[in-house]
Short mmCIF file of C-alpha atoms in Angstrom, two decimals:
data_model
loop_
_atom_site.label_atom_id
_atom_site.label_comp_id
_atom_site.label_asym_id
_atom_site.label_seq_id
_atom_site.Cartn_x
_atom_site.Cartn_y
_atom_site.Cartn_z
CA HIS A 190 41.97 54.25 108.97
CA GLY A 191 40.80 56.27 111.52
CA GLU A 192 43.64 57.81 113.65
CA ALA A 193 46.59 55.17 111.65
CA PRO A 194 49.20 57.54 110.19
CA MET A 195 49.66 57.37 106.30
CA ASP A 196 52.65 56.83 104.25
CA VAL A 197 52.70 59.05 100.79
CA LEU A 198 55.04 59.09 97.74
CA PHE A 199 54.64 61.89 95.26
CA LEU A 200 56.88 61.79 92.08
CA GLY A 201 56.72 64.02 89.09
CA LYS A 202 57.92 67.24 87.40
CA LEU A 203 58.26 70.27 88.52
CA TYR A 204 60.00 73.85 86.54
CA GLY A 205 61.88 72.02 84.29
CA GLY A 206 63.26 69.58 86.81
CA THR A 207 61.94 66.55 89.07
CA TYR A 208 60.58 66.28 92.26
CA GLU A 209 60.53 63.25 94.86
CA ALA A 210 58.68 63.12 98.24
CA GLY A 211 57.89 60.54 100.42
CA GLY A 212 56.68 60.36 104.22
CA THR A 213 54.20 59.72 106.89
CA PHE A 214 51.53 62.02 107.67
CA HIS A 215 50.06 61.63 111.48
CA ARG A 216 46.40 62.43 111.33
CA THR A 217 46.89 63.54 115.09
CA GLY A 218 47.10 67.20 115.13
CA ASP A 219 47.79 67.17 111.47
CA ALA A 220 51.36 66.57 112.26
CA PHE A 221 53.40 65.15 109.42
CA LEU A 222 57.26 64.43 108.49
CA LEU A 223 57.95 64.66 104.72
CA PRO A 224 61.35 64.40 102.89
CA ILE A 225 61.54 65.91 99.57
CA SER A 226 63.94 65.38 96.76
CA LEU A 227 64.19 67.81 93.86
CA SER A 228 66.87 67.90 91.08
CA GLN A 229 67.81 70.83 88.58
CA LEU A 230 64.81 73.04 89.21
CA ASN A 231 64.79 76.19 86.87
CA LEU A 232 65.23 79.21 88.53
CA GLU A 233 63.73 81.37 85.58
CA SER A 234 60.44 79.19 85.31
CA LEU A 235 60.15 79.02 89.20
CA ALA A 236 60.61 82.88 89.25
CA ARG A 237 57.14 83.40 87.07
CA ASP A 238 55.15 82.05 90.37
CA LEU A 239 57.71 83.74 92.90
CA PRO A 240 57.71 87.98 92.30
CA PRO A 241 61.07 88.04 95.12
CA LEU A 242 62.73 85.54 92.78
CA LYS A 243 61.70 87.43 89.70
CA LYS A 244 62.81 90.38 91.11
CA ALA A 245 66.37 89.22 92.29
CA GLN A 246 66.72 88.25 88.17
CA ILE A 247 68.65 85.02 89.56
CA THR A 248 68.77 82.17 86.98
CA GLY A 249 70.45 79.06 86.76
CA ALA A 250 69.13 75.40 88.31
CA ILE A 251 69.10 73.96 91.78
CA SER A 252 68.91 70.66 93.50
CA ALA A 253 67.98 70.12 97.21
CA LYS A 254 67.01 67.57 99.98
CA LEU A 255 64.46 68.91 102.38
CA VAL A 256 62.27 67.73 105.03
CA ALA A 257 59.14 69.65 105.75
CA ARG A 258 57.60 69.27 109.37
CA LYS A 259 54.68 69.97 110.75
CA ASN A 260 53.78 69.62 114.34
CA SER A 261 52.23 71.28 117.68
CA LEU A 262 55.00 74.06 117.40
CA GLY A 263 54.13 74.72 113.78
CA PHE A 264 55.28 73.88 110.06
CA ASP A 265 59.24 74.50 109.32
CA VAL A 266 61.19 73.19 106.19
CA GLU A 267 64.95 72.49 106.41
CA GLY A 268 67.69 70.98 104.43
CA THR A 269 70.44 71.68 101.67
CA ALA A 270 70.37 73.38 98.32
CA GLU A 271 73.25 73.33 95.69
CA SER A 272 73.64 74.55 91.98
CA SER A 273 76.60 74.42 89.62
CA ARG A 274 76.25 77.81 88.87
CA LEU A 275 73.90 80.50 89.42
CA SER A 276 73.67 84.07 87.39
CA LEU A 277 72.91 87.01 89.46
CA ASN A 278 71.59 88.77 86.19
CA ALA A 279 70.63 92.63 88.06
CA GLN A 280 74.32 92.57 88.93
CA GLN A 281 76.28 90.94 85.94
CA GLU A 282 77.80 88.30 88.41
CA GLN A 283 78.02 84.39 88.49
CA LEU A 284 78.39 82.20 91.64
CA VAL A 285 80.11 78.95 90.89
CA SER A 286 78.97 75.86 93.08
CA PRO A 287 77.00 77.87 95.52
CA ALA A 288 75.56 75.18 98.31
CA LEU A 289 73.36 76.12 100.93
CA ASP A 290 72.41 74.53 104.53
CA PHE A 291 69.16 76.13 105.74
CA LYS A 292 65.47 76.44 108.01
CA THR A 293 62.81 78.16 108.00
CA ASP A 294 59.55 78.60 109.39
CA PHE A 295 58.70 81.09 106.40
CA LYS A 296 58.99 84.05 108.78
CA ALA A 297 62.39 83.87 109.43
CA LEU A 298 65.04 82.15 107.44
CA THR A 299 68.11 80.79 109.54
CA ILE A 300 71.36 79.90 106.96
CA LYS A 301 73.64 77.01 109.08
CA ARG A 302 76.04 77.76 106.47
CA PHE A 303 76.54 78.78 102.77
CA ALA A 304 79.31 78.72 100.46
CA THR A 305 80.03 79.65 96.91
CA VAL A 306 82.89 80.84 94.58
CA TRP A 307 82.46 84.42 93.41
CA ARG A 308 85.11 85.64 90.77
CA GLY A 309 87.59 83.20 91.54
CA SER A 310 87.33 83.63 94.82
CA ARG A 311 85.86 81.43 97.82
CA VAL A 312 83.28 83.37 99.79
CA SER A 313 81.36 81.53 103.02
CA GLY A 314 79.18 82.71 105.85
CA GLU A 315 76.43 82.10 108.20
CA GLY A 316 73.39 84.03 109.62
CA ASN A 317 69.53 84.80 109.04
CA ALA A 318 66.96 86.96 107.82
CA GLY A 319 63.42 87.75 108.30
CA ILE A 320 61.34 87.05 105.00
CA ALA A 321 57.75 87.55 105.97
CA ASN A 322 57.18 90.91 106.68
CA PRO A 323 58.56 93.79 103.95
CA GLN A 324 58.98 96.19 107.08
CA ASN A 325 60.97 93.56 109.04
CA ASP A 326 63.07 92.12 106.22
CA HIS A 327 66.58 92.12 108.90
CA LEU A 328 69.69 90.96 107.45
CA SER A 329 72.43 89.28 109.87
CA LEU A 330 74.82 87.75 108.02
CA ARG A 331 78.42 86.82 108.80
CA GLY A 332 81.75 85.37 107.02
CA ARG A 333 84.72 85.00 105.43
CA ILE A 334 86.38 85.68 101.75
CA GLU A 335 89.54 83.93 100.67
CA ARG A 336 91.54 84.44 97.56
CA LEU A 337 89.91 87.42 96.75
CA SER A 338 92.26 88.65 93.30
CA LEU A 339 92.54 91.62 91.83
CA ALA A 340 92.74 89.91 88.34
CA GLY A 341 89.03 88.66 88.79
CA PHE A 342 87.98 92.17 88.42
CA SER A 343 89.78 93.47 85.12
CA ASP A 344 86.40 93.93 83.24
CA ARG A 345 85.18 95.86 86.35
CA ILE A 346 88.31 98.09 87.02
CA ALA A 347 89.93 99.86 83.99
CA ALA A 348 93.20 100.80 86.28
CA VAL A 349 93.95 96.15 86.73
CA ARG A 350 94.11 96.03 82.94
CA SER A 351 95.99 99.84 82.50
CA GLU A 352 98.44 99.62 85.31
CA GLY A 353 98.93 95.88 85.69
CA LEU A 354 97.45 95.57 89.30
CA SER A 355 98.04 92.03 90.95
CA ALA A 356 97.02 91.09 94.30
CA VAL A 357 95.45 88.05 96.51
CA ALA A 358 93.71 89.38 99.64
CA GLY A 359 91.70 87.38 102.27
CA GLY A 360 89.44 88.51 105.13
CA SER A 361 85.86 88.69 106.84
CA TRP A 362 82.67 90.77 106.27
CA VAL A 363 79.50 91.25 107.86
CA LEU A 364 76.20 92.32 106.30
CA SER A 365 73.31 93.71 108.13
CA GLY A 366 70.25 96.13 107.48
CA SER A 367 67.83 95.12 104.88
CA ARG A 368 67.39 93.80 101.47
CA GLU A 369 66.39 97.26 100.22
CA ASN A 370 69.27 99.20 102.17
CA PRO A 371 71.65 96.67 103.27
CA GLU A 372 74.82 97.52 104.45
CA LEU A 373 78.40 95.28 103.97
CA ARG A 374 81.43 95.73 106.98
CA PHE A 375 84.45 94.17 105.72
CA THR A 376 88.03 93.64 106.89
CA LEU A 377 90.80 92.75 103.91
CA SER A 378 94.45 91.96 104.27
CA SER A 379 96.90 91.10 101.41
CA PRO A 380 100.62 90.84 101.78
CA SER A 381 101.29 92.66 98.66
CA LEU A 382 99.89 94.39 95.53
CA ARG A 383 102.01 95.35 92.56
CA ALA A 384 101.63 97.43 89.87
CA ALA A 385 103.65 95.86 86.54
CA THR A 386 103.42 99.22 84.29
CA ARG A 387 105.07 101.52 86.99
CA LYS A 388 107.17 98.81 88.91
CA LEU A 389 105.88 99.72 92.21
CA SER A 390 105.08 97.70 95.37
CA LEU A 391 102.91 98.28 98.11
CA SER A 392 103.25 95.52 101.28
CA GLY A 393 101.29 94.79 104.36
CA ILE A 394 98.04 96.14 103.02
CA LEU A 395 95.49 96.39 105.40
CA LEU A 396 91.65 97.70 104.77
CA THR A 397 88.41 98.17 106.94
CA GLY A 398 85.58 99.96 105.76
CA ARG A 399 81.78 99.61 104.85
CA ALA A 400 80.09 99.55 101.78
CA THR A 401 76.17 100.54 101.02
CA LEU A 402 74.30 100.20 97.45
CA SER A 403 75.61 103.86 96.52
CA SER A 404 78.90 104.50 98.92
CA LEU A 405 82.26 102.77 99.70
CA PHE A 406 83.60 103.99 103.05
CA LEU A 407 87.54 103.62 103.82
CA GLU A 408 87.43 103.83 107.46
CA GLN A 409 91.35 102.71 107.40
CA LEU A 410 93.60 101.75 104.30
CA ARG A 411 97.19 100.80 105.70
CA PHE A 412 100.46 99.66 103.61
CA SER A 413 103.60 100.59 103.06
CA LEU A 414 105.52 101.76 100.31
CA GLY A 415 109.38 100.62 100.62
CA LYS A 416 109.65 100.98 103.99
CA THR A 417 107.39 104.20 104.49
CA PRO A 418 103.86 103.53 106.12
CA PHE A 419 100.83 105.48 104.65
CA SER A 420 97.32 105.47 106.47
CA LEU A 421 94.57 106.51 104.27
CA ALA A 422 90.97 107.24 104.84
CA GLY A 423 87.83 108.67 102.88
CA SER A 424 84.95 107.70 100.62
CA ILE A 425 83.60 106.80 97.40
CA GLN A 426 80.43 107.36 95.63
CA TRP A 427 79.11 104.98 92.84
CA PRO A 428 78.05 106.30 89.76
CA ARG A 429 74.61 107.92 89.44
CA ASN A 430 72.34 108.41 86.92
CA ASN A 431 75.68 108.46 84.51
CA ASN A 432 77.62 111.22 86.51
CA GLY A 433 80.64 109.01 87.09
CA ILE A 434 82.40 107.68 90.12
CA ALA A 435 83.30 110.64 92.76
CA TRP A 436 85.91 110.28 95.54
CA ASP A 437 87.52 112.14 98.81
CA ILE A 438 90.45 110.46 100.34
CA THR A 439 93.15 111.49 102.83
CA GLY A 440 95.94 110.12 104.17
CA ARG A 441 99.14 110.70 106.11
CA PHE A 442 102.63 109.50 105.79
CA SER A 443 106.27 109.97 107.41
CA GLY A 444 109.82 109.56 106.19
CA PHE A 445 108.92 109.04 102.70
CA PRO A 446 112.13 108.43 100.33
CA VAL A 447 112.17 110.79 97.34
CA ALA A 448 114.39 108.10 95.82
CA THR A 449 111.15 106.41 95.47
CA LEU A 450 109.66 109.22 93.03
CA ARG A 451 112.78 109.17 91.17
CA GLN A 452 112.70 105.31 90.48
CA GLN A 453 109.15 106.16 89.00
CA GLY A 454 110.31 108.88 86.82
CA ILE A 455 108.36 111.39 88.57
CA ILE A 456 110.99 113.55 89.48
CA SER A 457 114.39 114.39 88.23
CA SER A 458 117.17 111.57 88.89
CA ASP A 459 119.15 114.06 90.97
CA VAL A 460 116.84 115.11 93.56
CA ALA A 461 116.98 113.24 96.73
CA GLY A 462 115.72 113.56 100.42
CA THR A 463 112.60 112.87 102.59
CA LEU A 464 108.95 113.94 102.57
CA ASN A 465 106.37 114.37 105.51
CA GLY A 466 102.97 115.54 105.19
CA GLU A 467 99.55 114.72 104.21
CA ILE A 468 97.65 114.22 100.95
CA ALA A 469 94.15 114.84 99.80
CA LEU A 470 92.54 113.15 96.57
CA THR A 471 89.55 114.66 95.24
CA GLN A 472 86.98 113.55 92.37
CA ARG A 473 83.81 115.05 91.92
CA ALA A 474 80.59 113.19 89.69
CA ASN A 475 80.53 115.96 87.51
CA SER A 476 83.53 116.98 86.87
CA PRO A 477 86.29 115.59 84.38
CA LEU A 478 89.48 116.99 86.34
CA SER A 479 90.68 115.29 89.79
CA SER A 480 91.88 117.92 92.36
CA ASN A 481 94.56 116.40 94.45
CA ARG A 482 96.83 118.14 97.60
CA LEU A 483 99.84 117.62 99.01
CA ARG A 484 100.98 119.32 102.05
CA LEU A 485 104.60 119.20 103.28
CA SER A 486 105.69 119.50 106.93
CA LYS A 487 109.58 119.40 108.03
CA SER A 488 110.60 117.82 104.68
CA SER A 489 113.95 117.83 103.05
CA LEU A 490 115.29 117.93 99.80
CA THR A 491 118.52 117.83 98.03
CA SER A 492 119.62 118.49 94.23
CA ARG A 493 123.03 119.26 92.82
CA GLY A 494 124.80 120.37 95.89
CA VAL A 495 121.90 122.44 97.33
CA TYR A 496 120.46 120.98 100.56
CA LEU A 497 116.50 122.37 101.38
CA ARG A 498 115.56 121.70 104.79
CA ASP A 499 112.42 122.29 107.16
CA ILE A 500 110.53 122.43 104.06
CA ASN A 501 106.43 123.14 104.43
CA GLY A 502 103.63 124.42 102.33
CA SER A 503 101.34 122.56 99.88
CA ILE A 504 100.90 121.71 96.17
CA THR A 505 97.70 121.28 94.72
CA GLN A 506 96.84 119.80 91.13
CA SER A 507 94.21 119.85 88.77
CA GLY A 508 94.21 117.96 85.76
CA LYS A 509 98.09 119.41 84.38
CA THR A 510 98.02 122.36 86.57
CA PHE A 511 100.48 122.38 89.62
CA SER A 512 99.81 125.24 92.28
CA LEU A 513 102.84 126.06 94.82
CA GLN A 514 101.14 127.46 97.81
CA LYS A 515 103.51 129.36 100.07
CA ILE A 516 106.37 126.44 99.54
CA GLN A 517 108.98 127.33 102.62
CA GLY A 518 112.49 126.01 103.24
CA ASN A 519 115.82 126.89 104.54
CA VAL A 520 118.39 126.81 102.33
CA GLY A 521 122.28 127.28 104.31
CA GLU A 522 121.60 130.72 106.08
CA GLY A 523 119.05 131.86 104.33
CA ARG A 524 115.25 131.03 103.61
CA ILE A 525 113.35 130.38 100.08
CA GLU A 526 109.46 130.82 99.36
CA LEU A 527 107.39 129.44 96.50
CA THR A 528 104.34 130.38 95.84
CA GLY A 529 103.09 130.18 92.00
CA SER A 530 101.43 127.96 89.23
CA ILE A 531 102.97 125.06 86.54
#
């Protein structure tokens, strides 16, 4: 009656689930505060009326507790939403127990907190995103990832299965850019990585980099093999038009004991020494063969009583062919130089 507030209550079914909304409408200025409870809404059904959700190809059921508010400052909705499991069908991924605490005025989305379990690891974060204008749909999200296990990627990375790779990492991430062209920056660390089939173990692993929809840039990858520190950098290109993955990675090492190669059965058991130098690993998208290069500097080798010191030069590998490019070194009071292919 007149200017008196009006209490309302709505109950019903919506997109395969149920809803309940009740609150008070203040007629002055058309202000209202309306709590809303949603239970088990089917996202596949909801996507028929929401093109962005249909494009994202997210399926599952969500429940939410929201508050819709209108006052002199405008209209907004805030609350929490959760699900037991969501499927990201375009990426063939699943999110377990996702939960979101957010607020939106339908121009921008503020994520106070979100958390989920992805491939066995826990991902959490916060941030904001523009949602009204496709030309200004900026992303600014940051968070952490915990207990990221290589075992969870055995279906995507063949080497995890074939080499028996195992490692558990954690770190931080920042997602920026736009929905059409996002960029992910990350820092990950792990105490160790093991390759069961080769009895190989790396320690003190630190990886910083960034990823786009088509590339992965390794700004720094540091680890130790035995007591020898390695530092790598480079880029990896994702498959395009089924051309396969391409990569270009370079690195440095110092004081690497040849005994490690002997333990792997790569070289003869009677060879010892220390290697210093640089490595370059290259794979072209359209090529079935990788191309790798080892450049030695001031290295030494001992075999069957022969001591070769101050070794410099390069060894390149393409497929099953190894090329020696001016390998030079000192033996006793003389000098040796090798060039050729194996």
